[in-house]
Amino acid sequence: MTSSPEPLPKEARAPVTWRGMILGVRKISVVLPGIIVFAVAFGAAAAAKGLSLLETVVMSAIVYAGVAQLVAMELWRPEWTWGAIAGLAAVTATVNARMVLQGASLQLWFARFPRALNALHLFFFTDANWLVGTRYHAEGGRDLGVLIGGGLLLWVVWVLATVPGYLLGSLVSDPRRYGIDLVMPIFFAAMIVPLWRGRRAARPWLVAGIVALVTAKLVDGYAFIIVGALSGAVAGAFLDDAA
């Protein structure tokens, strides 16, 4: 008599459903105003730098890097050298390196799905997706459709909102002038609050924040992002070992 196969663990049965995608759209909708403003700002900055409307829209659709696109516009120049290109690549890579750690934090969830599907949805993976996904997964959610639906909506809105930004020109080319640059940090802070796990778990956040602020004061550029993230990760590792 053969024994029946053991049921798959809950993680192994993780689904991708339309219901999950709709839930992802609902969860991500709260950040859309900030995304629209940033996309408009990028479009305006691109127009001021002399890019065509087609080039601007294609950059938003293919590069799709949010803050890194705004950083690229700050460093944009009418004539390029190989050194300038390498410098731009290094800076944008530094800004986007946080996505490696964000993706790794959800690896146990993603690992249950085919690589092709992960490659597809990770193209649409953003800071907002990570925050929504982290909270959703911590609450017991396993439907990857949440990330896919939210990511697709953000991408569509980002690309479409680039167009009016370009047409408006320099009206909002500097988001800091209107305090627009505070929209996303406020959203991140609000989303992180439910992830609170006590004072001990908050210590790596505190270390990362302090180190990032000090680095930003002492070193020009965007190195503070990587230094802060690595400091928080190291602090978290030592705290885990000491536990």
Coordinates of N, CA and C in Angstrom, one line a residue:
M1 N 0.8 -1.2 0.0 CA 0.0 0.0 0.0 C 0.9 1.2 0.0
T2 N 0.7 2.0 -1.0 CA 1.5 3.3 -1.1 C 0.9 4.4 -0.3
S3 N 1.8 5.1 0.3 CA 1.3 6.3 1.1 C 1.0 7.4 0.2
S4 N 0.0 8.2 0.5 CA -0.3 9.4 -0.3 C 0.8 10.5 -0.1
P5 N 1.1 11.3 -1.1 CA 2.1 12.3 -1.0 C 1.7 13.3 0.0
E6 N 2.8 13.8 0.7 CA 2.5 14.8 1.7 C 2.1 16.1 1.1
P7 N 1.2 16.8 1.7 CA 0.7 18.1 1.2 C 1.9 19.1 1.1
L8 N 1.8 19.9 0.1 CA 2.9 20.9 -0.1 C 2.7 21.9 1.0
P9 N 3.9 22.5 1.5 CA 3.8 23.6 2.5 C 3.0 24.7 1.9
K10 N 2.5 25.6 2.8 CA 1.7 26.7 2.4 C 2.4 27.6 1.4
E11 N 3.8 27.8 1.7 CA 4.6 28.7 0.8 C 4.6 28.1 -0.6
A12 N 4.7 26.8 -0.7 CA 4.8 26.2 -2.0 C 3.6 26.3 -2.9
R13 N 2.4 26.5 -2.2 CA 1.2 26.7 -2.9 C 0.8 28.2 -3.2
A14 N 1.8 29.0 -3.0 CA 1.6 30.5 -3.1 C 1.0 30.8 -4.5
P15 N -0.1 31.5 -4.6 CA -0.8 31.7 -5.9 C -0.4 33.0 -6.5
V16 N -0.9 33.2 -7.7 CA -0.9 34.4 -8.5 C -2.3 34.6 -9.0
T17 N -3.1 35.5 -8.4 CA -4.5 35.6 -8.8 C -4.9 37.0 -9.2
W18 N -6.0 37.1 -10.0 CA -6.6 38.4 -10.3 C -7.0 39.1 -9.1
R19 N -7.5 38.4 -8.1 CA -8.0 39.0 -6.9 C -6.8 39.7 -6.2
G20 N -5.6 39.0 -6.2 CA -4.4 39.5 -5.6 C -4.0 40.8 -6.4
M21 N -4.1 40.8 -7.7 CA -3.6 41.9 -8.5 C -4.5 43.1 -8.2
I22 N -5.8 42.9 -8.0 CA -6.7 44.0 -7.7 C -6.4 44.5 -6.3
L23 N -6.1 43.6 -5.3 CA -5.7 44.0 -4.0 C -4.4 44.9 -4.1
G24 N -3.5 44.5 -4.9 CA -2.2 45.2 -5.1 C -2.5 46.6 -5.6
V25 N -3.4 46.7 -6.5 CA -3.8 48.1 -7.1 C -4.4 48.9 -6.0
R26 N -5.2 48.3 -5.1 CA -5.8 49.1 -4.0 C -4.8 49.6 -3.0
K27 N -3.9 48.7 -2.7 CA -2.8 49.0 -1.7 C -1.9 50.0 -2.2
I28 N -1.6 50.0 -3.5 CA -0.6 50.9 -4.0 C -1.2 52.3 -4.4
S29 N -2.5 52.4 -4.4 CA -3.1 53.6 -4.9 C -2.8 54.8 -4.0
V30 N -2.5 54.5 -2.7 CA -2.3 55.6 -1.8 C -1.0 56.4 -2.1
V31 N -0.1 55.8 -2.9 CA 1.1 56.5 -3.2 C 1.1 57.2 -4.6
L32 N 0.0 57.0 -5.3 CA -0.1 57.5 -6.7 C 0.1 59.0 -6.8
P33 N -0.5 59.8 -5.9 CA -0.2 61.3 -6.0 C 1.3 61.6 -5.9
G34 N 2.0 60.9 -5.1 CA 3.5 61.2 -5.0 C 4.2 60.7 -6.3
I35 N 3.8 59.6 -6.8 CA 4.4 59.1 -8.0 C 4.1 60.0 -9.2
I36 N 2.9 60.5 -9.3 CA 2.5 61.4 -10.4 C 3.4 62.7 -10.3
V37 N 3.5 63.2 -9.1 CA 4.3 64.5 -8.9 C 5.8 64.2 -9.3
F38 N 6.3 63.1 -8.9 CA 7.7 62.8 -9.3 C 7.9 62.6 -10.8
A39 N 6.9 61.9 -11.4 CA 7.0 61.7 -12.8 C 6.9 63.0 -13.6
V40 N 6.0 63.9 -13.1 CA 5.9 65.2 -13.7 C 7.2 66.0 -13.6
A41 N 7.8 65.9 -12.4 CA 9.1 66.6 -12.2 C 10.1 66.1 -13.1
F42 N 10.2 64.7 -13.3 CA 11.2 64.2 -14.2 C 10.9 64.6 -15.6
G43 N 9.7 64.6 -16.1 CA 9.4 65.1 -17.4 C 9.8 66.5 -17.7
A44 N 9.6 67.4 -16.7 CA 10.0 68.8 -16.8 C 11.5 68.9 -16.8
A45 N 12.2 68.1 -16.0 CA 13.6 68.2 -15.9 C 14.2 67.7 -17.3
A46 N 13.6 66.7 -17.8 CA 14.1 66.2 -19.1 C 13.9 67.2 -20.2
A47 N 12.8 67.9 -20.2 CA 12.5 68.9 -21.2 C 13.6 70.0 -21.1
A48 N 13.9 70.4 -19.8 CA 14.9 71.5 -19.6 C 16.3 71.1 -20.1
K49 N 16.6 69.8 -20.1 CA 17.9 69.3 -20.5 C 17.9 69.1 -22.0
G50 N 16.8 69.3 -22.7 CA 16.8 69.2 -24.2 C 16.5 67.8 -24.7
L51 N 16.0 66.9 -23.9 CA 15.5 65.6 -24.4 C 14.2 65.8 -25.2
S52 N 14.0 65.0 -26.2 CA 12.7 65.0 -26.9 C 11.6 64.3 -26.1
L53 N 10.4 64.5 -26.4 CA 9.3 63.9 -25.7 C 9.4 62.4 -25.9
L54 N 9.7 61.9 -27.1 CA 9.9 60.4 -27.3 C 11.0 59.9 -26.4
E55 N 12.1 60.5 -26.4 CA 13.2 60.1 -25.6 C 12.9 60.0 -24.1
T56 N 12.1 61.0 -23.6 CA 11.7 61.1 -22.2 C 10.8 60.0 -21.8
V57 N 9.8 59.8 -22.7 CA 8.8 58.7 -22.4 C 9.5 57.3 -22.5
V58 N 10.3 57.1 -23.4 CA 11.0 55.8 -23.6 C 11.9 55.6 -22.4
M59 N 12.5 56.6 -21.9 CA 13.4 56.5 -20.7 C 12.5 56.1 -19.5
S60 N 11.4 56.7 -19.3 CA 10.5 56.3 -18.2 C 10.0 54.9 -18.3
A61 N 9.7 54.5 -19.6 CA 9.2 53.1 -19.8 C 10.2 52.0 -19.7
I62 N 11.4 52.3 -20.1 CA 12.4 51.2 -20.2 C 13.4 51.3 -18.9
V63 N 13.8 52.5 -18.6 CA 14.7 52.6 -17.4 C 13.9 52.4 -16.2
Y64 N 12.8 53.2 -16.1 CA 11.9 53.1 -15.0 C 12.6 53.0 -13.6
A65 N 13.3 54.1 -13.3 CA 14.1 54.1 -12.1 C 13.8 55.2 -11.1
G66 N 12.6 55.9 -11.3 CA 12.2 56.9 -10.3 C 13.2 57.9 -9.9
V67 N 13.6 57.9 -8.6 CA 14.6 58.9 -8.1 C 15.9 58.9 -9.0
A68 N 16.3 57.7 -9.4 CA 17.6 57.6 -10.2 C 17.4 58.4 -11.5
Q69 N 16.2 58.5 -12.1 CA 16.0 59.2 -13.3 C 16.2 60.7 -13.0
L70 N 15.7 61.2 -11.9 CA 15.9 62.6 -11.5 C 17.3 62.9 -11.2
V71 N 18.0 62.0 -10.6 CA 19.5 62.1 -10.4 C 20.2 62.2 -11.7
A72 N 19.8 61.4 -12.6 CA 20.5 61.4 -13.9 C 20.3 62.7 -14.6
M73 N 19.1 63.3 -14.5 CA 18.8 64.6 -15.1 C 19.7 65.7 -14.4
E74 N 20.0 65.6 -13.1 CA 20.9 66.6 -12.5 C 22.3 66.5 -13.1
L75 N 22.7 65.3 -13.5 CA 24.0 65.1 -14.0 C 24.1 65.2 -15.5
W76 N 23.0 65.4 -16.1 CA 22.9 65.3 -17.6 C 23.7 66.5 -18.2
R77 N 24.3 66.2 -19.3 CA 25.1 67.3 -20.0 C 25.0 67.2 -21.5
P78 N 25.1 68.3 -22.2 CA 24.9 68.3 -23.6 C 25.9 67.5 -24.4
E79 N 27.1 67.4 -23.9 CA 28.1 66.6 -24.5 C 28.7 65.5 -23.6
W80 N 28.9 64.3 -24.0 CA 29.3 63.2 -23.2 C 30.7 62.7 -23.5
T81 N 31.4 62.3 -22.4 CA 32.7 61.6 -22.6 C 32.5 60.3 -21.9
W82 N 33.4 59.4 -22.1 CA 33.3 58.0 -21.5 C 33.4 58.2 -20.0
G83 N 34.2 59.1 -19.5 CA 34.3 59.3 -18.1 C 33.0 59.8 -17.5
A84 N 32.3 60.7 -18.2 CA 31.0 61.2 -17.7 C 30.0 60.1 -17.7
I85 N 30.0 59.3 -18.7 CA 29.0 58.2 -18.7 C 29.3 57.2 -17.6
A86 N 30.6 56.9 -17.3 CA 30.9 56.0 -16.2 C 30.5 56.6 -14.9
G87 N 30.7 57.9 -14.7 CA 30.3 58.6 -13.5 C 28.8 58.5 -13.3
L88 N 28.0 58.8 -14.3 CA 26.6 58.7 -14.3 C 26.1 57.3 -13.9
A89 N 26.7 56.3 -14.5 CA 26.4 54.9 -14.3 C 26.7 54.6 -12.8
A90 N 27.8 55.1 -12.3 CA 28.2 54.7 -10.9 C 27.2 55.4 -9.9
V91 N 26.8 56.6 -10.2 CA 25.9 57.3 -9.3 C 24.5 56.6 -9.3
T92 N 24.0 56.4 -10.5 CA 22.7 55.7 -10.5 C 22.7 54.3 -10.0
A93 N 23.8 53.6 -10.2 CA 23.9 52.3 -9.6 C 23.9 52.3 -8.1
T94 N 24.6 53.4 -7.5 CA 24.6 53.5 -6.1 C 23.2 53.8 -5.6
V95 N 22.5 54.7 -6.2 CA 21.1 55.0 -5.8 C 20.2 53.8 -5.9
N96 N 20.4 53.0 -6.9 CA 19.5 51.8 -7.1 C 19.9 50.6 -6.4
A97 N 21.1 50.6 -5.8 CA 21.6 49.4 -5.1 C 20.8 48.9 -4.0
R98 N 20.0 49.9 -3.4 CA 19.1 49.5 -2.3 C 18.1 48.4 -2.7
M99 N 17.8 48.3 -4.0 CA 16.8 47.3 -4.5 C 17.4 45.9 -4.4
V100 N 18.7 45.7 -4.3 CA 19.2 44.4 -4.1 C 18.9 43.9 -2.7
L101 N 19.0 44.8 -1.7 CA 18.7 44.4 -0.4 C 17.2 44.2 -0.2
Q102 N 16.4 45.1 -0.8 CA 14.9 45.0 -0.8 C 14.4 43.6 -1.4
G103 N 15.0 43.3 -2.5 CA 14.6 42.1 -3.2 C 15.0 40.9 -2.3
A104 N 16.2 40.9 -1.8 CA 16.7 39.8 -1.0 C 15.9 39.6 0.3
S105 N 15.3 40.7 0.8 CA 14.5 40.5 2.0 C 13.2 39.7 1.8
L106 N 12.8 39.7 0.5 CA 11.6 38.9 0.1 C 11.9 37.7 -0.7
Q107 N 13.2 37.2 -0.7 CA 13.6 36.1 -1.5 C 12.9 34.8 -1.2
L108 N 12.6 34.6 0.1 CA 11.9 33.3 0.5 C 10.5 33.3 -0.1
W109 N 9.9 34.4 -0.3 CA 8.6 34.5 -0.9 C 8.7 34.2 -2.4
F110 N 9.6 35.0 -3.0 CA 9.8 34.9 -4.5 C 10.3 33.5 -4.9
A111 N 11.1 32.9 -4.1 CA 11.7 31.6 -4.5 C 10.7 30.5 -4.9
R112 N 9.5 30.7 -4.5 CA 8.5 29.6 -4.8 C 7.9 29.8 -6.2
F113 N 8.3 30.8 -6.9 CA 7.7 31.1 -8.2 C 8.7 30.9 -9.3
P114 N 8.3 30.6 -10.5 CA 9.2 30.4 -11.7 C 10.1 31.6 -11.9
R115 N 11.3 31.4 -12.4 CA 12.3 32.5 -12.6 C 11.8 33.5 -13.6
A116 N 11.1 33.0 -14.6 CA 10.6 33.9 -15.7 C 9.6 34.9 -15.1
L117 N 8.7 34.4 -14.2 CA 7.7 35.2 -13.6 C 8.4 36.2 -12.6
N118 N 9.4 35.8 -11.9 CA 10.1 36.7 -11.0 C 10.9 37.8 -11.8
A119 N 11.5 37.4 -12.9 CA 12.2 38.3 -13.8 C 11.2 39.4 -14.3
L120 N 10.0 39.0 -14.6 CA 9.0 39.9 -15.1 C 8.5 40.9 -14.0
H121 N 8.1 40.4 -12.9 CA 7.5 41.3 -11.9 C 8.6 42.1 -11.2
L122 N 9.9 41.7 -11.2 CA 10.9 42.5 -10.6 C 11.3 43.7 -11.4
F123 N 10.9 43.7 -12.7 CA 11.1 44.9 -13.5 C 10.3 46.0 -13.0
F124 N 9.1 45.7 -12.5 CA 8.2 46.7 -12.0 C 8.3 46.9 -10.4
F125 N 9.4 46.3 -9.9 CA 9.6 46.3 -8.4 C 10.1 47.7 -8.0
T126 N 9.5 48.4 -7.1 CA 9.9 49.7 -6.6 C 9.9 49.7 -5.1
D127 N 10.3 50.9 -4.6 CA 10.3 51.1 -3.1 C 8.9 50.8 -2.6
A128 N 7.9 51.4 -3.2 CA 6.5 51.3 -2.8 C 6.1 49.8 -2.8
N129 N 6.4 49.1 -3.9 CA 6.1 47.7 -3.9 C 6.7 46.9 -2.8
W130 N 8.0 47.3 -2.5 CA 8.7 46.6 -1.4 C 7.9 46.8 -0.1
L131 N 7.6 48.0 0.2 CA 6.9 48.3 1.5 C 5.6 47.6 1.6
V132 N 4.8 47.7 0.5 CA 3.5 47.0 0.5 C 3.7 45.5 0.6
G133 N 4.6 45.0 -0.2 CA 4.9 43.5 -0.2 C 5.4 43.0 1.2
T134 N 6.3 43.8 1.8 CA 6.8 43.4 3.1 C 5.7 43.3 4.1
R135 N 4.8 44.4 4.2 CA 3.7 44.4 5.1 C 2.7 43.3 4.8
Y136 N 2.4 43.1 3.6 CA 1.4 42.1 3.2 C 1.9 40.7 3.5
H137 N 3.2 40.4 3.3 CA 3.8 39.1 3.5 C 3.9 38.9 5.0
A138 N 4.2 39.9 5.8 CA 4.3 39.8 7.3 C 3.0 39.5 7.9
E139 N 1.9 39.9 7.2 CA 0.6 39.6 7.7 C 0.0 38.3 7.3
G140 N 0.9 37.5 6.6 CA 0.5 36.2 6.1 C 0.1 36.0 4.7
G141 N 0.1 37.1 3.9 CA -0.3 37.1 2.5 C 0.8 36.4 1.7
R142 N 0.3 35.7 0.7 CA 1.3 34.9 -0.2 C 1.0 35.1 -1.7
D143 N 0.0 35.8 -2.0 CA -0.4 36.0 -3.4 C 0.5 37.0 -4.1
L144 N 1.3 36.5 -5.0 CA 2.3 37.4 -5.7 C 1.6 38.4 -6.6
G145 N 0.3 38.1 -6.9 CA -0.5 39.1 -7.7 C -0.5 40.5 -7.1
V146 N -0.4 40.5 -5.8 CA -0.4 41.8 -5.1 C 0.8 42.7 -5.6
L147 N 1.9 42.1 -5.7 CA 3.1 42.9 -6.2 C 3.0 43.1 -7.7
I148 N 2.5 42.2 -8.5 CA 2.3 42.3 -9.9 C 1.3 43.4 -10.2
G149 N 0.2 43.4 -9.6 CA -0.9 44.4 -9.9 C -0.4 45.8 -9.5
G150 N 0.2 45.9 -8.3 CA 0.6 47.2 -7.8 C 1.8 47.7 -8.7
G151 N 2.7 46.8 -9.1 CA 3.8 47.3 -9.9 C 3.4 47.7 -11.3
L152 N 2.4 47.0 -11.9 CA 1.9 47.4 -13.2 C 1.3 48.8 -13.2
L153 N 0.5 49.0 -12.2 CA -0.2 50.3 -12.0 C 0.8 51.4 -11.9
L154 N 1.8 51.2 -11.0 CA 2.8 52.3 -10.8 C 3.5 52.6 -12.1
W155 N 3.9 51.5 -12.9 CA 4.6 51.7 -14.1 C 3.8 52.5 -15.1
V156 N 2.5 52.1 -15.3 CA 1.6 52.8 -16.2 C 1.5 54.3 -15.8
V157 N 1.2 54.6 -14.6 CA 1.0 55.9 -14.1 C 2.3 56.7 -14.3
W158 N 3.5 56.1 -14.0 CA 4.8 56.8 -14.1 C 5.0 57.2 -15.6
V159 N 4.8 56.3 -16.5 CA 5.0 56.6 -17.9 C 4.0 57.7 -18.4
L160 N 2.8 57.6 -18.1 CA 1.8 58.5 -18.5 C 2.0 59.9 -17.9
A161 N 2.3 60.0 -16.7 CA 2.5 61.3 -16.0 C 3.8 62.0 -16.5
T162 N 4.7 61.3 -17.1 CA 5.9 61.9 -17.6 C 5.5 62.9 -18.8
V163 N 4.5 62.6 -19.5 CA 4.1 63.4 -20.7 C 3.6 64.8 -20.3
P164 N 2.7 65.0 -19.4 CA 2.3 66.4 -18.9 C 3.5 67.1 -18.3
G165 N 4.3 66.4 -17.6 CA 5.5 67.0 -17.0 C 6.4 67.6 -18.1
Y166 N 6.6 66.8 -19.1 CA 7.4 67.3 -20.2 C 6.8 68.6 -20.9
L167 N 5.5 68.5 -21.1 CA 4.8 69.6 -21.7 C 4.8 70.8 -20.8
L168 N 4.7 70.7 -19.5 CA 4.7 71.8 -18.6 C 6.1 72.5 -18.5
G169 N 7.1 71.8 -19.0 CA 8.5 72.4 -19.0 C 9.0 72.5 -17.6
S170 N 9.5 73.7 -17.3 CA 10.2 73.9 -16.0 C 9.3 74.3 -14.8
L171 N 8.0 74.1 -14.9 CA 7.1 74.6 -13.9 C 7.4 73.9 -12.6
V172 N 7.7 72.6 -12.6 CA 8.0 71.9 -11.3 C 9.4 71.1 -11.5
S173 N 10.3 71.7 -12.2 CA 11.6 71.0 -12.4 C 12.4 70.8 -11.2
D174 N 12.1 71.6 -10.1 CA 12.8 71.4 -8.9 C 11.7 71.1 -7.8
P175 N 11.5 69.8 -7.5 CA 10.5 69.4 -6.6 C 10.7 69.9 -5.2
R176 N 12.0 70.2 -4.8 CA 12.3 70.7 -3.5 C 11.7 72.1 -3.2
R177 N 11.5 72.8 -4.3 CA 11.0 74.2 -4.2 C 9.6 74.2 -3.6
Y178 N 8.9 73.1 -3.8 CA 7.5 73.1 -3.3 C 7.3 72.0 -2.2
G179 N 8.4 71.5 -1.8 CA 8.3 70.4 -0.7 C 7.9 69.1 -1.3
I180 N 7.9 68.9 -2.6 CA 7.4 67.7 -3.2 C 8.3 66.5 -2.9
D181 N 9.5 66.8 -2.6 CA 10.5 65.7 -2.3 C 10.2 65.0 -1.0
L182 N 9.3 65.6 -0.2 CA 8.9 65.0 1.1 C 7.8 64.0 1.0
V183 N 7.1 64.0 -0.2 CA 6.0 63.1 -0.4 C 6.3 61.6 -0.2
M184 N 7.4 61.1 -0.8 CA 7.7 59.7 -0.7 C 8.3 59.4 0.6
P185 N 9.2 60.2 1.2 CA 9.6 59.9 2.6 C 8.5 59.8 3.6
I186 N 7.5 60.6 3.5 CA 6.4 60.5 4.4 C 5.6 59.2 4.2
F187 N 5.4 58.8 2.9 CA 4.8 57.6 2.6 C 5.5 56.4 3.2
F188 N 6.9 56.4 3.0 CA 7.7 55.3 3.5 C 7.6 55.2 5.0
A189 N 7.6 56.4 5.7 CA 7.5 56.4 7.2 C 6.2 55.8 7.6
A190 N 5.1 56.2 7.0 CA 3.8 55.7 7.3 C 3.6 54.2 7.1
M191 N 4.2 53.7 6.0 CA 4.2 52.2 5.8 C 5.0 51.4 6.7
I192 N 6.1 52.0 7.2 CA 7.1 51.2 8.0 C 6.5 51.1 9.4
V193 N 5.7 52.0 9.9 CA 5.2 52.0 11.2 C 4.5 50.7 11.6
P194 N 3.7 50.1 10.7 CA 3.1 48.8 11.1 C 4.1 47.6 11.2
L195 N 5.3 47.9 10.7 CA 6.3 46.8 10.8 C 7.1 46.9 12.1
W196 N 6.7 47.8 13.0 CA 7.4 47.9 14.2 C 7.4 46.6 15.0
R197 N 8.6 46.2 15.4 CA 8.8 44.9 16.2 C 9.5 45.2 17.5
G198 N 9.4 46.4 18.1 CA 10.0 46.7 19.3 C 11.3 47.4 19.2
R199 N 11.9 47.9 20.3 CA 13.1 48.7 20.3 C 14.3 48.0 19.7
R200 N 14.4 46.8 20.1 CA 15.6 46.0 19.7 C 15.7 45.9 18.1
A201 N 14.5 45.6 17.5 CA 14.5 45.5 16.1 C 14.7 46.8 15.4
A202 N 14.4 47.9 16.1 CA 14.5 49.3 15.5 C 16.0 49.8 15.5
R203 N 16.9 49.1 16.3 CA 18.2 49.6 16.4 C 19.0 49.7 15.0
P204 N 18.8 48.6 14.2 CA 19.5 48.8 12.9 C 19.0 49.9 12.0
W205 N 17.7 50.2 12.1 CA 17.1 51.4 11.4 C 17.8 52.6 11.9
L206 N 17.9 52.8 13.3 CA 18.5 54.0 13.9 C 20.0 54.1 13.4
V207 N 20.7 53.0 13.4 CA 22.1 53.0 13.0 C 22.2 53.5 11.5
A208 N 21.4 52.9 10.7 CA 21.4 53.2 9.3 C 21.1 54.7 9.0
G209 N 20.1 55.2 9.8 CA 19.7 56.6 9.6 C 20.8 57.5 10.0
I210 N 21.4 57.3 11.2 CA 22.5 58.2 11.7 C 23.7 58.2 10.7
V211 N 24.1 57.0 10.4 CA 25.3 56.8 9.5 C 25.0 57.5 8.1
A212 N 23.8 57.3 7.6 CA 23.5 58.0 6.3 C 23.5 59.5 6.4
L213 N 23.0 60.0 7.5 CA 23.0 61.5 7.7 C 24.4 62.0 7.8
V214 N 25.2 61.4 8.6 CA 26.6 61.8 8.7 C 27.4 61.7 7.4
T215 N 27.1 60.6 6.7 CA 27.8 60.4 5.4 C 27.4 61.5 4.4
A216 N 26.1 61.9 4.4 CA 25.6 62.9 3.5 C 26.2 64.2 3.8
K217 N 26.5 64.5 5.1 CA 27.2 65.8 5.4 C 28.6 65.8 5.1
L218 N 29.3 64.7 5.1 CA 30.7 64.6 4.9 C 31.1 64.3 3.5
V219 N 30.3 63.6 2.7 CA 30.7 63.1 1.4 C 29.6 63.6 0.4
D220 N 30.1 64.2 -0.7 CA 29.2 64.7 -1.7 C 28.7 63.5 -2.5
G221 N 27.5 63.6 -3.1 CA 26.9 62.6 -3.9 C 25.9 61.7 -3.2
Y222 N 25.8 60.5 -3.6 CA 24.8 59.6 -3.1 C 25.3 58.4 -2.4
A223 N 26.5 58.5 -1.9 CA 27.2 57.4 -1.2 C 26.4 57.1 0.1
F224 N 25.7 58.1 0.6 CA 25.1 57.9 1.9 C 24.0 56.7 1.9
I225 N 23.5 56.5 0.7 CA 22.5 55.5 0.6 C 23.1 54.1 0.8
I226 N 24.2 53.8 0.2 CA 24.8 52.5 0.3 C 25.4 52.4 1.7
V227 N 26.1 53.4 2.2 CA 26.8 53.4 3.5 C 25.8 53.2 4.6
G228 N 24.7 53.9 4.5 CA 23.6 53.7 5.5 C 23.0 52.4 5.5
A229 N 22.7 51.8 4.3 CA 22.1 50.5 4.2 C 23.0 49.4 4.7
L230 N 24.3 49.5 4.4 CA 25.3 48.5 4.8 C 25.5 48.6 6.3
S231 N 25.5 49.8 6.9 CA 25.7 49.9 8.3 C 24.5 49.3 9.1
G232 N 23.3 49.5 8.6 CA 22.1 48.9 9.2 C 22.1 47.4 9.1
A233 N 22.6 46.9 8.0 CA 22.7 45.4 7.8 C 23.7 44.8 8.8
V234 N 24.8 45.5 8.9 CA 25.9 45.0 9.8 C 25.4 45.0 11.2
A235 N 24.8 46.2 11.6 CA 24.2 46.3 13.0 C 23.2 45.2 13.3
G236 N 22.4 44.9 12.3 CA 21.4 43.9 12.5 C 22.0 42.5 12.7
A237 N 23.1 42.3 11.9 CA 23.7 41.0 12.0 C 24.4 40.8 13.4
F238 N 25.0 41.8 13.9 CA 25.6 41.8 15.2 C 24.6 41.6 16.3
L239 N 23.5 42.3 16.2 CA 22.4 42.1 17.2 C 21.8 40.7 17.2
D240 N 21.7 40.1 16.0 CA 21.2 38.7 15.9 C 22.2 37.8 16.6
D241 N 23.5 38.0 16.3 CA 24.5 37.1 16.9 C 24.5 37.2 18.5
A242 N 24.2 38.5 18.9 CA 24.3 38.7 20.4 C 23.0 38.2 21.1
A243 N 22.0 37.9 20.3 CA 20.7 37.5 20.9 C 20.8 36.0 21.4

